[in-house]
Amino acid sequence: MDTTAPSAERTPVAGTCPRCAQSALAEYEVVGEEGWVRVVKCQNCLHSLSRTPANRLGPITLLVDLV
């Protein structure tokens, strides 16, 4: 049985969190009520700095999306 937890590739982002003043920001994709979104979140307090729509299937790219 595989006990590895799923994880998203996180890209560090320059800046400071307005809530906790830490400089631990990262950009990555998450799934929410509105579908997949690309977020910038503080990795210290998890405050969301931005949310933009992402690919409709998240990390999965269909051939039709490349045309």
CSV table of C-alpha atoms in Angstrom, one decimal:
chain,number,residue,atom,x,y,z
A,1,MET,CA,0.0,0.0,0.0
A,2,ASP,CA,1.3,3.4,-1.0
A,3,THR,CA,1.2,5.9,1.9
A,4,THR,CA,2.7,8.8,0.1
A,5,ALA,CA,0.5,11.9,0.4
A,6,PRO,CA,-0.4,13.8,-2.8
A,7,SER,CA,1.4,17.1,-3.2
A,8,ALA,CA,1.4,20.0,-5.7
A,9,GLU,CA,4.5,21.5,-7.3
A,10,ARG,CA,4.9,24.8,-5.6
A,11,THR,CA,6.7,27.8,-7.2
A,12,PRO,CA,8.2,30.3,-4.7
A,13,VAL,CA,6.9,33.8,-5.2
A,14,ALA,CA,8.7,37.0,-4.1
A,15,GLY,CA,6.8,39.2,-1.6
A,16,THR,CA,5.5,39.4,1.9
A,17,CYS,CA,2.2,38.1,3.4
A,18,PRO,CA,0.0,41.0,4.5
A,19,ARG,CA,-1.4,38.9,7.3
A,20,CYS,CA,1.6,37.5,9.1
A,21,ALA,CA,4.5,39.5,7.4
A,22,GLN,CA,6.4,36.3,6.4
A,23,SER,CA,8.1,36.0,3.0
A,24,ALA,CA,7.1,32.4,2.5
A,25,LEU,CA,4.8,32.8,-0.6
A,26,ALA,CA,4.2,30.0,-3.2
A,27,GLU,CA,2.1,29.6,-6.3
A,28,TYR,CA,0.3,26.3,-7.1
A,29,GLU,CA,-3.0,24.8,-8.3
A,30,VAL,CA,-5.7,23.6,-6.0
A,31,VAL,CA,-9.3,22.4,-6.5
A,32,GLY,CA,-12.1,24.3,-4.9
A,33,GLU,CA,-15.9,24.9,-5.3
A,34,GLU,CA,-15.3,26.7,-8.5
A,35,GLY,CA,-13.0,24.0,-10.0
A,36,TRP,CA,-9.2,24.2,-10.4
A,37,VAL,CA,-7.6,27.5,-9.5
A,38,ARG,CA,-4.1,28.8,-9.4
A,39,VAL,CA,-3.4,30.4,-6.1
A,40,VAL,CA,-0.6,32.4,-4.4
A,41,LYS,CA,-0.7,31.5,-0.7
A,42,CYS,CA,1.4,32.2,2.3
A,43,GLN,CA,3.0,28.9,3.4
A,44,ASN,CA,3.1,30.1,7.0
A,45,CYS,CA,-0.5,31.1,7.7
A,46,LEU,CA,-2.2,29.9,4.4
A,47,HIS,CA,-3.6,33.3,3.6
A,48,SER,CA,-4.6,33.5,-0.1
A,49,LEU,CA,-3.1,36.5,-1.9
A,50,SER,CA,-4.6,35.6,-5.3
A,51,ARG,CA,-6.9,33.1,-7.0
A,52,THR,CA,-7.2,32.8,-10.8
A,53,PRO,CA,-8.9,30.1,-12.9
A,54,ALA,CA,-6.7,27.2,-14.0
A,55,ASN,CA,-7.0,24.4,-16.5
A,56,ARG,CA,-10.4,22.8,-16.2
A,57,LEU,CA,-8.8,19.5,-15.3
A,58,GLY,CA,-6.0,20.9,-13.2
A,59,PRO,CA,-2.7,19.3,-13.9
A,60,ILE,CA,-4.1,17.1,-16.7
A,61,THR,CA,-3.7,18.5,-20.2
A,62,LEU,CA,-5.9,17.1,-23.0
A,63,LEU,CA,-4.7,17.0,-26.6
A,64,VAL,CA,-7.7,19.2,-27.6
A,65,ASP,CA,-6.4,21.9,-25.2
A,66,LEU,CA,-3.2,22.1,-27.2
A,67,VAL,CA,-4.9,22.8,-30.5
